[in-house]
mmCIF file with all atom_site columns, C-alpha atoms in Angstrom:
data_model
loop_
_atom_site.group_PDB
_atom_site.id
_atom_site.type_symbol
_atom_site.label_atom_id
_atom_site.label_alt_id
_atom_site.label_comp_id
_atom_site.label_asym_id
_atom_site.label_entity_id
_atom_site.label_seq_id
_atom_site.pdbx_PDB_ins_code
_atom_site.Cartn_x
_atom_site.Cartn_y
_atom_site.Cartn_z
_atom_site.occupancy
_atom_site.B_iso_or_equiv
_atom_site.pdbx_formal_charge
_atom_site.auth_seq_id
_atom_site.auth_comp_id
_atom_site.auth_asym_id
_atom_site.auth_atom_id
_atom_site.pdbx_PDB_model_num
ATOM 1   C CA . UNK C 1 1   ? 0.000   0.000   0.000  1.00 47.00 ? 56  UNK C CA 1
ATOM 2   C CA . UNK C 1 2   ? 1.363   3.405   -0.983 1.00 53.00 ? 57  UNK C CA 1
ATOM 3   C CA . UNK C 1 3   ? 1.077   6.565   1.071  1.00 53.00 ? 58  UNK C CA 1
ATOM 4   C CA . UNK C 1 4   ? -1.714  7.797   -1.234 1.00 58.00 ? 59  UNK C CA 1
ATOM 5   C CA . UNK C 1 5   ? -3.901  4.687   -0.836 1.00 63.00 ? 60  UNK C CA 1
ATOM 6   C CA . UNK C 1 6   ? -6.633  4.824   1.817  1.00 69.00 ? 61  UNK C CA 1
ATOM 7   C CA . UNK C 1 7   ? -6.061  2.547   4.799  1.00 81.00 ? 62  UNK C CA 1
ATOM 8   C CA . UNK C 1 8   ? -8.402  -0.190  5.906  1.00 88.00 ? 63  UNK C CA 1
ATOM 9   C CA . UNK C 1 9   ? -10.370 0.417   9.074  1.00 94.00 ? 64  UNK C CA 1
ATOM 10  C CA . UNK C 1 10  ? -10.810 -2.267  11.722 1.00 96.00 ? 65  UNK C CA 1
ATOM 11  C CA . UNK C 1 11  ? -13.386 -2.014  14.484 1.00 97.00 ? 66  UNK C CA 1
ATOM 12  C CA . UNK C 1 12  ? -13.553 -4.585  17.282 1.00 98.00 ? 67  UNK C CA 1
ATOM 13  C CA . UNK C 1 13  ? -16.783 -4.682  19.230 1.00 98.00 ? 68  UNK C CA 1
ATOM 14  C CA . UNK C 1 14  ? -18.371 -6.528  22.153 1.00 98.00 ? 69  UNK C CA 1
ATOM 15  C CA . UNK C 1 15  ? -20.940 -9.280  21.581 1.00 98.00 ? 70  UNK C CA 1
ATOM 16  C CA . UNK C 1 16  ? -23.822 -7.129  22.845 1.00 97.00 ? 71  UNK C CA 1
ATOM 17  C CA . UNK C 1 17  ? -23.073 -4.484  20.196 1.00 98.00 ? 72  UNK C CA 1
ATOM 18  C CA . UNK C 1 18  ? -23.268 -6.987  17.336 1.00 98.00 ? 73  UNK C CA 1
ATOM 19  C CA . UNK C 1 19  ? -26.861 -6.276  16.308 1.00 98.00 ? 74  UNK C CA 1
ATOM 20  C CA . UNK C 1 20  ? -26.224 -2.530  16.171 1.00 98.00 ? 75  UNK C CA 1
ATOM 21  C CA . UNK C 1 21  ? -23.190 -2.838  13.887 1.00 97.00 ? 76  UNK C CA 1
ATOM 22  C CA . UNK C 1 22  ? -24.675 -5.522  11.651 1.00 98.00 ? 77  UNK C CA 1
ATOM 23  C CA . UNK C 1 23  ? -27.870 -3.502  11.183 1.00 98.00 ? 78  UNK C CA 1
ATOM 24  C CA . UNK C 1 24  ? -25.782 -0.524  10.066 1.00 96.00 ? 79  UNK C CA 1
ATOM 25  C CA . UNK C 1 25  ? -23.894 -2.706  7.584  1.00 96.00 ? 80  UNK C CA 1
ATOM 26  C CA . UNK C 1 26  ? -27.086 -4.148  6.116  1.00 96.00 ? 81  UNK C CA 1
ATOM 27  C CA . UNK C 1 27  ? -28.538 -0.662  5.801  1.00 95.00 ? 82  UNK C CA 1
ATOM 28  C CA . UNK C 1 28  ? -25.703 0.058   3.342  1.00 92.00 ? 83  UNK C CA 1
ATOM 29  C CA . UNK C 1 29  ? -26.430 -2.979  1.196  1.00 93.00 ? 84  UNK C CA 1
ATOM 30  C CA . UNK C 1 30  ? -26.788 -6.779  1.135  1.00 95.00 ? 85  UNK C CA 1
ATOM 31  C CA . UNK C 1 31  ? -24.149 -9.032  2.687  1.00 97.00 ? 86  UNK C CA 1
ATOM 32  C CA . UNK C 1 32  ? -23.323 -12.640 1.868  1.00 96.00 ? 87  UNK C CA 1
ATOM 33  C CA . UNK C 1 33  ? -21.714 -15.396 3.904  1.00 95.00 ? 88  UNK C CA 1
ATOM 34  C CA . UNK C 1 34  ? -18.019 -15.933 3.297  1.00 90.00 ? 89  UNK C CA 1
ATOM 35  C CA . UNK C 1 35  ? -15.085 -17.651 4.987  1.00 75.00 ? 90  UNK C CA 1
ATOM 36  C CA . UNK C 1 36  ? -14.524 -21.236 6.042  1.00 77.00 ? 91  UNK C CA 1
ATOM 37  C CA . UNK C 1 37  ? -13.006 -21.209 9.508  1.00 82.00 ? 92  UNK C CA 1
ATOM 38  C CA . UNK C 1 38  ? -15.150 -18.420 10.906 1.00 90.00 ? 93  UNK C CA 1
ATOM 39  C CA . UNK C 1 39  ? -18.630 -17.098 10.099 1.00 94.00 ? 94  UNK C CA 1
ATOM 40  C CA . UNK C 1 40  ? -18.106 -13.936 8.052  1.00 97.00 ? 95  UNK C CA 1
ATOM 41  C CA . UNK C 1 41  ? -20.441 -11.680 6.084  1.00 97.00 ? 96  UNK C CA 1
ATOM 42  C CA . UNK C 1 42  ? -19.134 -9.658  3.161  1.00 97.00 ? 97  UNK C CA 1
ATOM 43  C CA . UNK C 1 43  ? -20.656 -6.809  1.157  1.00 96.00 ? 98  UNK C CA 1
ATOM 44  C CA . UNK C 1 44  ? -20.151 -3.281  -0.146 1.00 94.00 ? 99  UNK C CA 1
ATOM 45  C CA . UNK C 1 45  ? -21.388 0.045   1.140  1.00 89.00 ? 100 UNK C CA 1
ATOM 46  C CA . UNK C 1 46  ? -22.772 2.936   -0.911 1.00 86.00 ? 101 UNK C CA 1
ATOM 47  C CA . UNK C 1 47  ? -19.257 4.287   -1.465 1.00 87.00 ? 102 UNK C CA 1
ATOM 48  C CA . UNK C 1 48  ? -18.078 0.992   -2.931 1.00 91.00 ? 103 UNK C CA 1
ATOM 49  C CA . UNK C 1 49  ? -15.911 0.028   0.044  1.00 94.00 ? 104 UNK C CA 1
ATOM 50  C CA . UNK C 1 50  ? -15.695 -3.663  0.933  1.00 95.00 ? 105 UNK C CA 1
ATOM 51  C CA . UNK C 1 51  ? -17.312 -4.500  4.254  1.00 96.00 ? 106 UNK C CA 1
ATOM 52  C CA . UNK C 1 52  ? -16.265 -7.649  6.131  1.00 96.00 ? 107 UNK C CA 1
ATOM 53  C CA . UNK C 1 53  ? -18.269 -8.440  9.251  1.00 97.00 ? 108 UNK C CA 1
ATOM 54  C CA . UNK C 1 54  ? -17.177 -11.269 11.583 1.00 97.00 ? 109 UNK C CA 1
ATOM 55  C CA . UNK C 1 55  ? -19.651 -11.809 14.439 1.00 98.00 ? 110 UNK C CA 1
ATOM 56  C CA . UNK C 1 56  ? -18.332 -12.879 17.846 1.00 98.00 ? 111 UNK C CA 1
ATOM 57  C CA . UNK C 1 57  ? -17.878 -16.628 18.116 1.00 97.00 ? 112 UNK C CA 1
ATOM 58  C CA . UNK C 1 58  ? -20.209 -16.677 21.127 1.00 97.00 ? 113 UNK C CA 1
ATOM 59  C CA . UNK C 1 59  ? -23.061 -15.681 18.816 1.00 98.00 ? 114 UNK C CA 1
ATOM 60  C CA . UNK C 1 60  ? -21.931 -17.452 15.658 1.00 97.00 ? 115 UNK C CA 1
ATOM 61  C CA . UNK C 1 61  ? -21.812 -20.703 17.626 1.00 95.00 ? 116 UNK C CA 1
ATOM 62  C CA . UNK C 1 62  ? -25.383 -20.287 18.826 1.00 96.00 ? 117 UNK C CA 1
ATOM 63  C CA . UNK C 1 63  ? -26.834 -19.256 15.458 1.00 95.00 ? 118 UNK C CA 1
ATOM 64  C CA . UNK C 1 64  ? -24.672 -21.002 12.844 1.00 91.00 ? 119 UNK C CA 1
ATOM 65  C CA . UNK C 1 65  ? -25.115 -20.984 9.076  1.00 90.00 ? 120 UNK C CA 1
ATOM 66  C CA . UNK C 1 66  ? -27.650 -18.163 8.954  1.00 95.00 ? 121 UNK C CA 1
ATOM 67  C CA . UNK C 1 67  ? -27.713 -15.537 6.258  1.00 96.00 ? 122 UNK C CA 1
ATOM 68  C CA . UNK C 1 68  ? -27.039 -12.023 7.537  1.00 97.00 ? 123 UNK C CA 1
ATOM 69  C CA . UNK C 1 69  ? -30.688 -10.820 7.817  1.00 98.00 ? 124 UNK C CA 1
ATOM 70  C CA . UNK C 1 70  ? -31.735 -14.003 9.644  1.00 98.00 ? 125 UNK C CA 1
ATOM 71  C CA . UNK C 1 71  ? -28.703 -13.771 11.916 1.00 98.00 ? 126 UNK C CA 1
ATOM 72  C CA . UNK C 1 72  ? -29.586 -10.184 12.790 1.00 98.00 ? 127 UNK C CA 1
ATOM 73  C CA . UNK C 1 73  ? -33.147 -11.191 13.600 1.00 98.00 ? 128 UNK C CA 1
ATOM 74  C CA . UNK C 1 74  ? -31.926 -14.074 15.795 1.00 97.00 ? 129 UNK C CA 1
ATOM 75  C CA . UNK C 1 75  ? -29.603 -11.908 17.892 1.00 98.00 ? 130 UNK C CA 1
ATOM 76  C CA . UNK C 1 76  ? -31.763 -8.793  18.125 1.00 96.00 ? 131 UNK C CA 1
ATOM 77  C CA . UNK C 1 77  ? -33.402 -9.876  21.395 1.00 93.00 ? 132 UNK C CA 1
ATOM 78  C CA . UNK C 1 78  ? -30.527 -12.024 22.655 1.00 96.00 ? 133 UNK C CA 1
ATOM 79  C CA . UNK C 1 79  ? -29.220 -10.681 25.961 1.00 94.00 ? 134 UNK C CA 1
ATOM 80  C CA . UNK C 1 80  ? -28.301 -13.677 28.160 1.00 94.00 ? 135 UNK C CA 1
ATOM 81  C CA . UNK C 1 81  ? -25.234 -15.789 27.408 1.00 96.00 ? 136 UNK C CA 1
ATOM 82  C CA . UNK C 1 82  ? -26.367 -18.526 29.772 1.00 97.00 ? 137 UNK C CA 1
ATOM 83  C CA . UNK C 1 83  ? -23.959 -21.333 30.629 1.00 98.00 ? 138 UNK C CA 1
ATOM 84  C CA . UNK C 1 84  ? -20.868 -21.844 28.467 1.00 98.00 ? 139 UNK C CA 1
ATOM 85  C CA . UNK C 1 85  ? -18.249 -24.551 28.774 1.00 98.00 ? 140 UNK C CA 1
ATOM 86  C CA . UNK C 1 86  ? -14.799 -24.015 27.262 1.00 98.00 ? 141 UNK C CA 1
ATOM 87  C CA . UNK C 1 87  ? -12.147 -26.648 26.556 1.00 98.00 ? 142 UNK C CA 1
ATOM 88  C CA . UNK C 1 88  ? -8.623  -25.937 25.323 1.00 98.00 ? 143 UNK C CA 1
ATOM 89  C CA . UNK C 1 89  ? -6.792  -29.207 24.662 1.00 98.00 ? 144 UNK C CA 1
ATOM 90  C CA . UNK C 1 90  ? -3.300  -29.810 23.334 1.00 94.00 ? 145 UNK C CA 1
ATOM 91  C CA . UNK C 1 91  ? -0.661  -32.477 23.881 1.00 85.00 ? 146 UNK C CA 1
ATOM 92  C CA . UNK C 1 92  ? -0.139  -32.829 27.593 1.00 90.00 ? 147 UNK C CA 1
ATOM 93  C CA . UNK C 1 93  ? -2.298  -29.908 28.699 1.00 95.00 ? 148 UNK C CA 1
ATOM 94  C CA . UNK C 1 94  ? -5.937  -28.961 29.040 1.00 97.00 ? 149 UNK C CA 1
ATOM 95  C CA . UNK C 1 95  ? -7.655  -25.837 30.338 1.00 98.00 ? 150 UNK C CA 1
ATOM 96  C CA . UNK C 1 96  ? -11.391 -26.049 30.987 1.00 98.00 ? 151 UNK C CA 1
ATOM 97  C CA . UNK C 1 97  ? -13.860 -23.555 32.388 1.00 98.00 ? 152 UNK C CA 1
ATOM 98  C CA . UNK C 1 98  ? -17.502 -22.769 32.958 1.00 98.00 ? 153 UNK C CA 1
ATOM 99  C CA . UNK C 1 99  ? -18.907 -19.280 32.357 1.00 98.00 ? 154 UNK C CA 1
ATOM 100 C CA . UNK C 1 100 ? -22.287 -18.119 33.639 1.00 98.00 ? 155 UNK C CA 1
ATOM 101 C CA . UNK C 1 101 ? -23.481 -15.125 31.582 1.00 96.00 ? 156 UNK C CA 1
ATOM 102 C CA . UNK C 1 102 ? -19.844 -14.267 30.879 1.00 96.00 ? 157 UNK C CA 1
ATOM 103 C CA . UNK C 1 103 ? -18.521 -14.747 34.424 1.00 97.00 ? 158 UNK C CA 1
ATOM 104 C CA . UNK C 1 104 ? -15.991 -17.511 35.051 1.00 98.00 ? 159 UNK C CA 1
ATOM 105 C CA . UNK C 1 105 ? -17.385 -19.682 37.856 1.00 98.00 ? 160 UNK C CA 1
ATOM 106 C CA . UNK C 1 106 ? -15.389 -22.924 37.518 1.00 98.00 ? 161 UNK C CA 1
ATOM 107 C CA . UNK C 1 107 ? -11.998 -23.673 36.002 1.00 98.00 ? 162 UNK C CA 1
ATOM 108 C CA . UNK C 1 108 ? -9.272  -26.304 35.969 1.00 98.00 ? 163 UNK C CA 1
ATOM 109 C CA . UNK C 1 109 ? -5.878  -26.725 34.301 1.00 98.00 ? 164 UNK C CA 1
ATOM 110 C CA . UNK C 1 110 ? -4.597  -30.282 33.854 1.00 97.00 ? 165 UNK C CA 1
ATOM 111 C CA . UNK C 1 111 ? -1.074  -31.173 32.741 1.00 94.00 ? 166 UNK C CA 1
ATOM 112 C CA . UNK C 1 112 ? 0.448   -34.575 32.050 1.00 91.00 ? 167 UNK C CA 1
ATOM 113 C CA . UNK C 1 113 ? 3.761   -35.845 30.680 1.00 86.00 ? 168 UNK C CA 1
ATOM 114 C CA . UNK C 1 114 ? 2.889   -37.030 27.161 1.00 82.00 ? 169 UNK C CA 1
ATOM 115 C CA . UNK C 1 115 ? 5.424   -35.214 24.940 1.00 70.00 ? 170 UNK C CA 1
ATOM 116 C CA . UNK C 1 116 ? 8.533   -36.965 23.657 1.00 64.00 ? 171 UNK C CA 1
ATOM 117 C CA . UNK C 1 117 ? 11.965  -35.375 23.700 1.00 51.00 ? 172 UNK C CA 1
ATOM 118 C CA . UNK C 1 118 ? 11.535  -34.306 20.060 1.00 48.00 ? 173 UNK C CA 1
ATOM 119 C CA . UNK C 1 119 ? 8.399   -32.397 21.015 1.00 49.00 ? 174 UNK C CA 1
ATOM 120 C CA . UNK C 1 120 ? 5.809   -34.788 19.535 1.00 51.00 ? 175 UNK C CA 1
ATOM 121 C CA . UNK C 1 121 ? 2.957   -36.158 21.589 1.00 57.00 ? 176 UNK C CA 1
ATOM 122 C CA . UNK C 1 122 ? 3.139   -39.920 22.020 1.00 48.00 ? 177 UNK C CA 1
ATOM 123 C CA . UNK C 1 123 ? -0.191  -40.747 20.284 1.00 53.00 ? 178 UNK C CA 1
ATOM 124 C CA . UNK C 1 124 ? 0.821   -38.732 17.217 1.00 51.00 ? 179 UNK C CA 1
ATOM 125 C CA . UNK C 1 125 ? 4.250   -40.380 17.197 1.00 48.00 ? 180 UNK C CA 1
ATOM 126 C CA . UNK C 1 126 ? 2.755   -43.868 17.230 1.00 49.00 ? 181 UNK C CA 1
ATOM 127 C CA . UNK C 1 127 ? 0.603   -43.123 14.197 1.00 50.00 ? 182 UNK C CA 1
ATOM 128 C CA . UNK C 1 128 ? 3.642   -42.161 12.108 1.00 46.00 ? 183 UNK C CA 1
ATOM 129 C CA . UNK C 1 129 ? 6.700   -43.957 13.551 1.00 52.00 ? 184 UNK C CA 1
ATOM 130 C CA . UNK C 1 130 ? 5.403   -46.908 15.516 1.00 53.00 ? 185 UNK C CA 1
ATOM 131 C CA . UNK C 1 131 ? 6.065   -47.721 19.142 1.00 53.00 ? 186 UNK C CA 1
ATOM 132 C CA . UNK C 1 132 ? 9.043   -46.266 20.945 1.00 54.00 ? 187 UNK C CA 1
ATOM 133 C CA . UNK C 1 133 ? 10.885  -48.373 23.505 1.00 57.00 ? 188 UNK C CA 1
ATOM 134 C CA . UNK C 1 134 ? 11.474  -45.896 26.292 1.00 52.00 ? 189 UNK C CA 1
ATOM 135 C CA . UNK C 1 135 ? 8.742   -44.124 28.181 1.00 66.00 ? 190 UNK C CA 1
ATOM 136 C CA . UNK C 1 136 ? 5.999   -44.805 25.641 1.00 82.00 ? 191 UNK C CA 1
ATOM 137 C CA . UNK C 1 137 ? 3.817   -46.763 28.041 1.00 79.00 ? 192 UNK C CA 1
ATOM 138 C CA . UNK C 1 138 ? 3.965   -44.006 30.640 1.00 81.00 ? 193 UNK C CA 1
ATOM 139 C CA . UNK C 1 139 ? 3.201   -41.299 28.077 1.00 86.00 ? 194 UNK C CA 1
ATOM 140 C CA . UNK C 1 140 ? 0.246   -43.230 26.667 1.00 88.00 ? 195 UNK C CA 1
ATOM 141 C CA . UNK C 1 141 ? -1.116  -43.898 30.144 1.00 90.00 ? 196 UNK C CA 1
ATOM 142 C CA . UNK C 1 142 ? -0.804  -40.202 30.960 1.00 90.00 ? 197 UNK C CA 1
ATOM 143 C CA . UNK C 1 143 ? -2.537  -39.235 27.722 1.00 93.00 ? 198 UNK C CA 1
ATOM 144 C CA . UNK C 1 144 ? -5.436  -41.567 28.468 1.00 93.00 ? 199 UNK C CA 1
ATOM 145 C CA . UNK C 1 145 ? -5.542  -40.273 32.043 1.00 94.00 ? 200 UNK C CA 1
ATOM 146 C CA . UNK C 1 146 ? -5.656  -36.672 30.792 1.00 96.00 ? 201 UNK C CA 1
ATOM 147 C CA . UNK C 1 147 ? -8.610  -37.345 28.498 1.00 96.00 ? 202 UNK C CA 1
ATOM 148 C CA . UNK C 1 148 ? -10.458 -39.264 31.195 1.00 97.00 ? 203 UNK C CA 1
ATOM 149 C CA . UNK C 1 149 ? -9.862  -36.554 33.793 1.00 97.00 ? 204 UNK C CA 1
ATOM 150 C CA . UNK C 1 150 ? -11.131 -33.870 31.391 1.00 98.00 ? 205 UNK C CA 1
ATOM 151 C CA . UNK C 1 151 ? -14.255 -35.934 30.655 1.00 98.00 ? 206 UNK C CA 1
ATOM 152 C CA . UNK C 1 152 ? -14.931 -36.625 34.328 1.00 98.00 ? 207 UNK C CA 1
ATOM 153 C CA . UNK C 1 153 ? -14.479 -32.975 35.261 1.00 98.00 ? 208 UNK C CA 1
ATOM 154 C CA . UNK C 1 154 ? -16.857 -31.825 32.550 1.00 98.00 ? 209 UNK C CA 1
ATOM 155 C CA . UNK C 1 155 ? -19.460 -34.334 33.692 1.00 98.00 ? 210 UNK C CA 1
ATOM 156 C CA . UNK C 1 156 ? -19.144 -33.133 37.284 1.00 98.00 ? 211 UNK C CA 1
ATOM 157 C CA . UNK C 1 157 ? -19.664 -29.548 36.110 1.00 98.00 ? 212 UNK C CA 1
ATOM 158 C CA . UNK C 1 158 ? -22.767 -30.548 34.167 1.00 98.00 ? 213 UNK C CA 1
ATOM 159 C CA . UNK C 1 159 ? -24.077 -32.065 37.385 1.00 97.00 ? 214 UNK C CA 1
ATOM 160 C CA . UNK C 1 160 ? -23.219 -28.860 39.264 1.00 96.00 ? 215 UNK C CA 1
ATOM 161 C CA . UNK C 1 161 ? -24.004 -26.062 36.789 1.00 96.00 ? 216 UNK C CA 1
ATOM 162 C CA . UNK C 1 162 ? -26.343 -27.768 34.319 1.00 96.00 ? 217 UNK C CA 1
ATOM 163 C CA . UNK C 1 163 ? -25.986 -28.563 30.637 1.00 97.00 ? 218 UNK C CA 1
ATOM 164 C CA . UNK C 1 164 ? -24.263 -25.782 28.668 1.00 97.00 ? 219 UNK C CA 1
ATOM 165 C CA . UNK C 1 165 ? -25.919 -23.590 26.081 1.00 97.00 ? 220 UNK C CA 1
ATOM 166 C CA . UNK C 1 166 ? -22.596 -23.505 24.210 1.00 98.00 ? 221 UNK C CA 1
ATOM 167 C CA . UNK C 1 167 ? -19.476 -25.682 24.300 1.00 98.00 ? 222 UNK C CA 1
ATOM 168 C CA . UNK C 1 168 ? -16.443 -23.793 22.961 1.00 98.00 ? 223 UNK C CA 1
ATOM 169 C CA . UNK C 1 169 ? -13.548 -26.052 22.017 1.00 98.00 ? 224 UNK C CA 1
ATOM 170 C CA . UNK C 1 170 ? -10.022 -25.936 20.698 1.00 97.00 ? 225 UNK C CA 1
ATOM 171 C CA . UNK C 1 171 ? -8.998  -29.540 20.123 1.00 95.00 ? 226 UNK C CA 1
ATOM 172 C CA . UNK C 1 172 ? -6.994  -31.206 17.328 1.00 93.00 ? 227 UNK C CA 1
ATOM 173 C CA . UNK C 1 173 ? -9.317  -33.013 14.927 1.00 92.00 ? 228 UNK C CA 1
ATOM 174 C CA . UNK C 1 174 ? -7.504  -36.317 15.336 1.00 92.00 ? 229 UNK C CA 1
ATOM 175 C CA . UNK C 1 175 ? -7.861  -36.076 19.137 1.00 94.00 ? 230 UNK C CA 1
ATOM 176 C CA . UNK C 1 176 ? -11.618 -35.538 19.267 1.00 95.00 ? 231 UNK C CA 1
ATOM 177 C CA . UNK C 1 177 ? -12.599 -39.239 18.741 1.00 95.00 ? 232 UNK C CA 1
ATOM 178 C CA . UNK C 1 178 ? -10.184 -40.223 21.521 1.00 95.00 ? 233 UNK C CA 1
ATOM 179 C CA . UNK C 1 179 ? -11.756 -37.690 23.860 1.00 96.00 ? 234 UNK C CA 1
ATOM 180 C CA . UNK C 1 180 ? -15.235 -38.985 23.046 1.00 96.00 ? 235 UNK C CA 1
ATOM 181 C CA . UNK C 1 181 ? -14.080 -42.562 23.671 1.00 96.00 ? 236 UNK C CA 1
ATOM 182 C CA . UNK C 1 182 ? -12.605 -41.477 27.018 1.00 96.00 ? 237 UNK C CA 1
ATOM 183 C CA . UNK C 1 183 ? -16.098 -40.727 28.322 1.00 96.00 ? 238 UNK C CA 1
ATOM 184 C CA . UNK C 1 184 ? -16.902 -37.214 27.173 1.00 97.00 ? 239 UNK C CA 1
ATOM 185 C CA . UNK C 1 185 ? -20.503 -36.496 28.281 1.00 97.00 ? 240 UNK C CA 1
ATOM 186 C CA . UNK C 1 186 ? -22.984 -37.255 25.516 1.00 96.00 ? 241 UNK C CA 1
ATOM 187 C CA . UNK C 1 187 ? -24.464 -33.755 25.513 1.00 95.00 ? 242 UNK C CA 1
ATOM 188 C CA . UNK C 1 188 ? -20.996 -32.445 24.633 1.00 97.00 ? 243 UNK C CA 1
ATOM 189 C CA . UNK C 1 189 ? -19.930 -35.265 22.334 1.00 94.00 ? 244 UNK C CA 1
ATOM 190 C CA . UNK C 1 190 ? -23.009 -35.133 20.112 1.00 88.00 ? 245 UNK C CA 1
ATOM 191 C CA . UNK C 1 191 ? -22.011 -31.709 18.845 1.00 83.00 ? 246 UNK C CA 1
ATOM 192 C CA . UNK C 1 192 ? -25.278 -29.773 18.917 1.00 88.00 ? 247 UNK C CA 1
ATOM 193 C CA . UNK C 1 193 ? -23.883 -27.213 21.372 1.00 95.00 ? 248 UNK C CA 1
ATOM 194 C CA . UNK C 1 194 ? -20.258 -27.490 20.257 1.00 96.00 ? 249 UNK C CA 1
ATOM 195 C CA . UNK C 1 195 ? -18.491 -24.607 18.537 1.00 96.00 ? 250 UNK C CA 1
ATOM 196 C CA . UNK C 1 196 ? -14.840 -24.806 17.502 1.00 96.00 ? 251 UNK C CA 1
ATOM 197 C CA . UNK C 1 197 ? -12.840 -21.682 18.324 1.00 97.00 ? 252 UNK C CA 1
ATOM 198 C CA . UNK C 1 198 ? -11.760 -20.216 14.951 1.00 95.00 ? 253 UNK C CA 1
ATOM 199 C CA . UNK C 1 199 ? -8.456  -18.744 16.104 1.00 95.00 ? 254 UNK C CA 1
ATOM 200 C CA . UNK C 1 200 ? -5.059  -20.010 17.205 1.00 95.00 ? 255 UNK C CA 1
ATOM 201 C CA . UNK C 1 201 ? -4.665  -21.131 20.805 1.00 97.00 ? 256 UNK C CA 1
ATOM 202 C CA . UNK C 1 202 ? -1.406  -21.158 22.727 1.00 96.00 ? 257 UNK C CA 1
ATOM 203 C CA . UNK C 1 203 ? -0.443  -23.762 25.327 1.00 95.00 ? 258 UNK C CA 1
ATOM 204 C CA . UNK C 1 204 ? -3.517  -24.215 27.545 1.00 97.00 ? 259 UNK C CA 1
ATOM 205 C CA . UNK C 1 205 ? -3.344  -22.541 30.941 1.00 98.00 ? 260 UNK C CA 1
ATOM 206 C CA . UNK C 1 206 ? -5.519  -20.235 33.011 1.00 98.00 ? 261 UNK C CA 1
ATOM 207 C CA . UNK C 1 207 ? -4.385  -17.074 31.219 1.00 98.00 ? 262 UNK C CA 1
ATOM 208 C CA . UNK C 1 208 ? -5.025  -18.652 27.819 1.00 98.00 ? 263 UNK C CA 1
ATOM 209 C CA . UNK C 1 209 ? -8.501  -19.680 28.934 1.00 98.00 ? 264 UNK C CA 1
ATOM 210 C CA . UNK C 1 210 ? -9.323  -16.052 29.730 1.00 98.00 ? 265 UNK C CA 1
ATOM 211 C CA . UNK C 1 211 ? -7.726  -14.822 26.495 1.00 98.00 ? 266 UNK C CA 1
ATOM 212 C CA . UNK C 1 212 ? -9.728  -17.303 24.415 1.00 98.00 ? 267 UNK C CA 1
ATOM 213 C CA . UNK C 1 213 ? -12.948 -16.269 26.119 1.00 98.00 ? 268 UNK C CA 1
ATOM 214 C CA . UNK C 1 214 ? -12.197 -12.603 25.400 1.00 98.00 ? 269 UNK C CA 1
ATOM 215 C CA . UNK C 1 215 ? -11.588 -13.373 21.735 1.00 98.00 ? 270 UNK C CA 1
ATOM 216 C CA . UNK C 1 216 ? -14.793 -15.399 21.561 1.00 98.00 ? 271 UNK C CA 1
ATOM 217 C CA . UNK C 1 217 ? -16.897 -12.477 22.767 1.00 98.00 ? 272 UNK C CA 1
ATOM 218 C CA . UNK C 1 218 ? -15.347 -9.981  20.340 1.00 98.00 ? 273 UNK C CA 1
ATOM 219 C CA . UNK C 1 219 ? -16.484 -9.302  16.774 1.00 98.00 ? 274 UNK C CA 1
ATOM 220 C CA . UNK C 1 220 ? -14.652 -7.502  13.985 1.00 98.00 ? 275 UNK C CA 1
ATOM 221 C CA . UNK C 1 221 ? -15.781 -5.088  11.299 1.00 98.00 ? 276 UNK C CA 1
ATOM 222 C CA . UNK C 1 222 ? -13.323 -4.285  8.513  1.00 97.00 ? 277 UNK C CA 1
ATOM 223 C CA . UNK C 1 223 ? -13.849 -1.568  5.914  1.00 95.00 ? 278 UNK C CA 1
ATOM 224 C CA . UNK C 1 224 ? -11.553 -1.548  2.866  1.00 93.00 ? 279 UNK C CA 1
ATOM 225 C CA . UNK C 1 225 ? -12.008 1.767   1.003  1.00 89.00 ? 280 UNK C CA 1
ATOM 226 C CA . UNK C 1 226 ? -11.937 1.906   -2.769 1.00 74.00 ? 281 UNK C CA 1
ATOM 227 C CA . UNK C 1 227 ? -8.428  2.659   -3.989 1.00 56.00 ? 282 UNK C CA 1
ATOM 228 C CA . UNK C 1 228 ? -7.993  5.951   -5.811 1.00 46.00 ? 283 UNK C CA 1
#
């Protein structure tokens, strides 16, 4: 971009401002769904600028696959986030939490030794290189124990806080069947309330849990002006 070209504008907004901003965008013209990893609406305003509207994941997960006008109608009277579960899972670490209308009420970080010296998790190593001789049994036992402990904790929170309205997850695709087999509660495993977080997650810990929740409640509006 040269000094004479107009700069793009990026606005980040809270989940409860989504309807206001989307209504303004639709007043300028129609918007169509776009994007694969995250629900995005794209259109043009009266000046010809490209408008890209990414609703907060907290709302996109509750009202998936809707066209922009239907999405706006669905969220117009939405004002209670209810109960949300969040799971961040990577090799050897999990961070899980329960949010009640946006407030963190339960949380747990679980860490196990499952990573080999070369930095690969033992289950992933076995799928590509076969069994290792040293420490593999311990790492596999710890991996199974991690998945079981996550599943048990989530079930105990369902018993305590009730079934979630939304289950936000960051979990490798290949790991999900193993987690389900480890006893993940059916209401979470069946996927009706599950929403995959559409952004990169760092090593799971308490701080990352809070960061992921903040990202999930934030939407983005980008305006790309017409070049001169």
